[in-house]
GROMACS .gro file of C-alpha atoms in nm:
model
  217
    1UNK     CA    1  44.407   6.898  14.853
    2UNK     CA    2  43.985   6.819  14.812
    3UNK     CA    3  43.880   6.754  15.169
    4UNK     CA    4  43.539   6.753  15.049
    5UNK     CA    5  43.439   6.435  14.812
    6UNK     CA    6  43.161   6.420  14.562
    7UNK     CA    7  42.816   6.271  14.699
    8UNK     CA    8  42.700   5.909  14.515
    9UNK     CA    9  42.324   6.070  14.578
   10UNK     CA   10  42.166   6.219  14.259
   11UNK     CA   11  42.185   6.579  14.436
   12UNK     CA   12  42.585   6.589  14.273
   13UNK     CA   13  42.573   6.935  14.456
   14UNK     CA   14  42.587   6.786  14.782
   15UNK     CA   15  42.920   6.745  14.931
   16UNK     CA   16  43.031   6.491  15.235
   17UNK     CA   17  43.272   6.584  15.489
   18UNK     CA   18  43.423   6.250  15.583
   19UNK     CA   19  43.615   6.151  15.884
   20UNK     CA   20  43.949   6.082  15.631
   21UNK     CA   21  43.939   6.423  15.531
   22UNK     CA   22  43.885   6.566  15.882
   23UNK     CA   23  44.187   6.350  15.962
   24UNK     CA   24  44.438   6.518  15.661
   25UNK     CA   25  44.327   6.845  15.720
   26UNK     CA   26  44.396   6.808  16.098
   27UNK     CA   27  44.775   6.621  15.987
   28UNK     CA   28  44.794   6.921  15.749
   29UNK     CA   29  44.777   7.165  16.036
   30UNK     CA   30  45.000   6.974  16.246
   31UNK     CA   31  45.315   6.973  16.038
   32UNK     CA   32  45.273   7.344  15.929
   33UNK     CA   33  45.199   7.437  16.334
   34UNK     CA   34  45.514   7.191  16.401
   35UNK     CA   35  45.746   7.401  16.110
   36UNK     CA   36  45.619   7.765  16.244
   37UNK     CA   37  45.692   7.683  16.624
   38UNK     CA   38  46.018   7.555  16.612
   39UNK     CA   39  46.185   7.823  16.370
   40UNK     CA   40  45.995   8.096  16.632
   41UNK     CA   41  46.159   7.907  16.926
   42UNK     CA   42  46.484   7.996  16.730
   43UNK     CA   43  46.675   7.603  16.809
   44UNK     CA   44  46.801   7.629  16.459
   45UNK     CA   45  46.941   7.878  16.241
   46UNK     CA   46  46.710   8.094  16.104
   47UNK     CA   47  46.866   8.076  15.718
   48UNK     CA   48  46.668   7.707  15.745
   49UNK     CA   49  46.321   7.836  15.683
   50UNK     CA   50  46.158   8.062  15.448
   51UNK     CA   51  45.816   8.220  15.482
   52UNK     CA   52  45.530   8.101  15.352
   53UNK     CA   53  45.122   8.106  15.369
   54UNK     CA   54  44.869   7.878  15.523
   55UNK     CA   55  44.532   8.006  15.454
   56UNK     CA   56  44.614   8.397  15.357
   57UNK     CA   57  44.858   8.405  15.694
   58UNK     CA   58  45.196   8.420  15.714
   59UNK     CA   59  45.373   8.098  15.854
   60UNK     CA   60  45.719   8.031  15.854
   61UNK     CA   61  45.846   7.647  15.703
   62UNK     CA   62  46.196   7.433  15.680
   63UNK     CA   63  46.366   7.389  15.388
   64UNK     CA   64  46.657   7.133  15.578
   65UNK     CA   65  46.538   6.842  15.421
   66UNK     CA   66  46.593   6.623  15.743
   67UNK     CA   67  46.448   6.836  15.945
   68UNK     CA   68  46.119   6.827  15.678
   69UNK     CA   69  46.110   6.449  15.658
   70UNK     CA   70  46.137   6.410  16.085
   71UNK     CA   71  45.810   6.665  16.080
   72UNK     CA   72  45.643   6.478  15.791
   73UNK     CA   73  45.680   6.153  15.883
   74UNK     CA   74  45.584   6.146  16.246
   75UNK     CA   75  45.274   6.360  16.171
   76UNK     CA   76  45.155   6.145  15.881
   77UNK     CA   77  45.303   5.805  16.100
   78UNK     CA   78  44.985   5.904  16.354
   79UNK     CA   79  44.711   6.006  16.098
   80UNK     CA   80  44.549   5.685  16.101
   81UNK     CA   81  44.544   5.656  16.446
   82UNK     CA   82  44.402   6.008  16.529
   83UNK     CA   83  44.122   5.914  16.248
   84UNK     CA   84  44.041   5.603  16.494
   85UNK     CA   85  44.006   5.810  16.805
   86UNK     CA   86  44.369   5.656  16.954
   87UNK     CA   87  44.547   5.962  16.993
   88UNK     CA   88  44.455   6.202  17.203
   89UNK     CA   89  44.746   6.464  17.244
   90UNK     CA   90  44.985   6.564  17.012
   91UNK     CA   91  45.285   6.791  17.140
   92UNK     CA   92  45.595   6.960  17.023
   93UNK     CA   93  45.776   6.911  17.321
   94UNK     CA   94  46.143   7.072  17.348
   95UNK     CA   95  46.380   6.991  17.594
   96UNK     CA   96  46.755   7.113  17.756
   97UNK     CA   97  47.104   6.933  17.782
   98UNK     CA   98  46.942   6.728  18.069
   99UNK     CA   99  46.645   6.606  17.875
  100UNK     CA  100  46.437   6.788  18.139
  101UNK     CA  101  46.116   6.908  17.951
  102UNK     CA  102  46.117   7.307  17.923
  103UNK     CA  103  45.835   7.417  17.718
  104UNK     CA  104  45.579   7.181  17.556
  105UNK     CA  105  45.296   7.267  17.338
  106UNK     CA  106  44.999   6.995  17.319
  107UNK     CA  107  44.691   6.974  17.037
  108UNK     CA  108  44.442   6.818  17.229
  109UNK     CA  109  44.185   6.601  17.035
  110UNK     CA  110  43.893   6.457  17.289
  111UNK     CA  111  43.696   6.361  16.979
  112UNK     CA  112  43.651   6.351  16.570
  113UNK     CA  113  43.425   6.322  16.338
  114UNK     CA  114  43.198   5.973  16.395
  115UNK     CA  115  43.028   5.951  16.055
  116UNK     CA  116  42.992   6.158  15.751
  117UNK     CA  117  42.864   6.478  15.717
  118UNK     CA  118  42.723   6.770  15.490
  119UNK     CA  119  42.783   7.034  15.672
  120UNK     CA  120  43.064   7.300  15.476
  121UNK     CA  121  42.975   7.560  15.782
  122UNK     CA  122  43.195   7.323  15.995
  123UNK     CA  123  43.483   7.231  15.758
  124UNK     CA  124  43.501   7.593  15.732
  125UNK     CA  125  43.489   7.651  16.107
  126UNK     CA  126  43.771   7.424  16.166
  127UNK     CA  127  43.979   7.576  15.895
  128UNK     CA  128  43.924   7.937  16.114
  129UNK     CA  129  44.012   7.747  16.386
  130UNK     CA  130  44.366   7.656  16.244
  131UNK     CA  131  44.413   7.953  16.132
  132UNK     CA  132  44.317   8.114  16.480
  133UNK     CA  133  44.585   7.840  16.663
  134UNK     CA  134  44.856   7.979  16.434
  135UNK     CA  135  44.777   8.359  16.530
  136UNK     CA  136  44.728   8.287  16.901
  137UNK     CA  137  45.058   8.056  16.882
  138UNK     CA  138  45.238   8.392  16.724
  139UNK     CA  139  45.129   8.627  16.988
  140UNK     CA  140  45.234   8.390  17.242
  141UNK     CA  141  45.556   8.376  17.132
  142UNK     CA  142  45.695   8.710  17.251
  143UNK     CA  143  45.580   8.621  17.586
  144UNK     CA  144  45.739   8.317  17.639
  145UNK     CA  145  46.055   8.291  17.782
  146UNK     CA  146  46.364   8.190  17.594
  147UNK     CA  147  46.488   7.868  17.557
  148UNK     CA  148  46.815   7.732  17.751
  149UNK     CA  149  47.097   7.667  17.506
  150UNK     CA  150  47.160   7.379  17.293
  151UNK     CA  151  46.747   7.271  17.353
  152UNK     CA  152  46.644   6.973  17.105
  153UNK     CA  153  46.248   6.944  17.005
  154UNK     CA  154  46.032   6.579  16.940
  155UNK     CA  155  45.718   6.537  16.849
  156UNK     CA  156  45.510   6.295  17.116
  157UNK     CA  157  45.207   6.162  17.135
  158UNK     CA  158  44.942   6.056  17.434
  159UNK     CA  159  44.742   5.749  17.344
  160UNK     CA  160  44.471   5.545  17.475
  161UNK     CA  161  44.587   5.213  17.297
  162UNK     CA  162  44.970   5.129  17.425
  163UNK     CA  163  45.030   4.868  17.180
  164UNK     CA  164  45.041   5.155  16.891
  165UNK     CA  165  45.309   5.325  16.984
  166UNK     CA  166  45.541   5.093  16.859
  167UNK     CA  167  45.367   5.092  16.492
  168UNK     CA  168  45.444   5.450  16.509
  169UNK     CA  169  45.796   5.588  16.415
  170UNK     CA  170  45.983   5.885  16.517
  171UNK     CA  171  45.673   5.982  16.758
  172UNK     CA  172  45.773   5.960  17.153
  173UNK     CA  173  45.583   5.814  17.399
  174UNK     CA  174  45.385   6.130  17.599
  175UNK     CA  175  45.388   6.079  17.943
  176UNK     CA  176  45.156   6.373  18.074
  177UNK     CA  177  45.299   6.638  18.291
  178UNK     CA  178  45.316   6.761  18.611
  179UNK     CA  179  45.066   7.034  18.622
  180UNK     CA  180  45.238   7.192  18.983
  181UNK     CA  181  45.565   7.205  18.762
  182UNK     CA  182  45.430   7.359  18.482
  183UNK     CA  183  45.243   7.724  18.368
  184UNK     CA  184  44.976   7.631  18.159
  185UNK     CA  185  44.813   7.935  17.903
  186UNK     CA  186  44.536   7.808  17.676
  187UNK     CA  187  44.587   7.944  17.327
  188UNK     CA  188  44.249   7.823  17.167
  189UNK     CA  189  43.968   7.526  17.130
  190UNK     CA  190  43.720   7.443  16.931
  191UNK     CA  191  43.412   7.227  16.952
  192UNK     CA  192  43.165   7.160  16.664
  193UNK     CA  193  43.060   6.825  16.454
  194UNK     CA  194  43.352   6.784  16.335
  195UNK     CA  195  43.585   6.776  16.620
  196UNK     CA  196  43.659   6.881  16.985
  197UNK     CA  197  43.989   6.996  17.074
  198UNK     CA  198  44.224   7.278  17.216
  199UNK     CA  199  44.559   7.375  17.196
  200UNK     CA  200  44.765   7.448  17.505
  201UNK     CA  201  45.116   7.544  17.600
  202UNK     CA  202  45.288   7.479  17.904
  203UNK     CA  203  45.612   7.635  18.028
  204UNK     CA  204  45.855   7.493  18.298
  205UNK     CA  205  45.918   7.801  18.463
  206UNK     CA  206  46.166   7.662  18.732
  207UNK     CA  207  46.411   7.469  18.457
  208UNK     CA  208  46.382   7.810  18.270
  209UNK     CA  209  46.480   8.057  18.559
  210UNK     CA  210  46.793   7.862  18.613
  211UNK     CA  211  47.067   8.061  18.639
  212UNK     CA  212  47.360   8.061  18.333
  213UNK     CA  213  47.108   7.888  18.132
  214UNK     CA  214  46.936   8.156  17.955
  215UNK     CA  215  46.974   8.240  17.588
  216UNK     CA  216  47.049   8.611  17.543
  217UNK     CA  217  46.884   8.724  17.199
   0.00000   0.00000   0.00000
């Protein structure tokens, strides 16, 4: 995929970073982050994905087609509206038999890209940055606790306009949570022309001490 387009000015060596492609790169990221998470928090079997690479690193992705087209199509559903500055979280929540949230992991946009650009530095800081989030997201991982049994995963969203969400399917509404419920560990951020974010994840340590409800591995 050519995030960067060809300049109309005479200098044809000059390429613009555009908001668009700030916008598919970020969706990009998104579904891949989406596919490595939920195969590491081991919900499904783990015949359904196959490794891959995403930027020279190992990731792990589906190959259950429903499962593909769920991750695919919310992402993509929101891409638009992240371009516009409307969404401002997007998290992989997963939750128990109850529907009780357990363990949610947010990718927290406060701003994008305004106008266009010609700086490649900061394309190629943001594509570190990804690439960063998955590591981080990987050594987290063995530090997290377990899921309870039979936990299901959705992808939300938190938005500043309330009228979108119902443009938008398969995403959730996000309603933000407690922070006295939940242990929060921030895995990275970034801030640069291009975008300001961080990704965080946030554990609900009382649903997962509960007795009988741990998964032995």
């Amino acid at each position: 995929m050519n995030y960067l387009g060809d300049n109309n000015n005479n200098n044809s060596n000059i390429n613009v970073i555009t908001k668009s492609a700030v916008g598919s790169k970020i969706c990009e990221f998104l579904i891949i982050l989406t596919h490595h998470i939920v195969k590491n928090r081991e919900i499904y079997p783990e015949g359904i994905f196959k490794q891959s690479k995403y930027n020279e690193i190992p990731v792990y992705m589906s190959i259950h087609p429903e499962l593909n087209q769920y991750i695919d199509d919310a992402i993509r559903a929101m891409q638009s509206y992240l371009i516009d500055g409307e969404i401002r979280v997007v998290a992989i929540q997963f939750r128990n038999e109850e529907e009780e949230i357990v363990e949610c992991f947010e990718f927290e946009i406060k701003s994008i890209l305004s106008t266009s650009i010609e700086d490649e530095d900061d394309i190629e800081e943001l594509e570190i940055y990804f690439v960063d989030c998955i590591f981080k997201i990987g050594c987290l991982f063995g530090s997290l606790s377990a899921l309870p049994n039979n936990c299901t995963f959705s992808i939300e969203c938190y938005t500043t306009n309330k009228n979108i969400i119902n443009k938008i399917e398969w995403v959730r509404v996000y309603n933000k949570l407690n922070p006295n419920s939940f242990k929060t560990i921030q895995a990275k951020a970034l801030k640069n022309n291009l975008i300001d974010s961080k990704l965080i994840v946030k554990e609900n340590i009382g649903l997962k001490n509960k007795k009988n409800t741990m998964r032995i591995i």
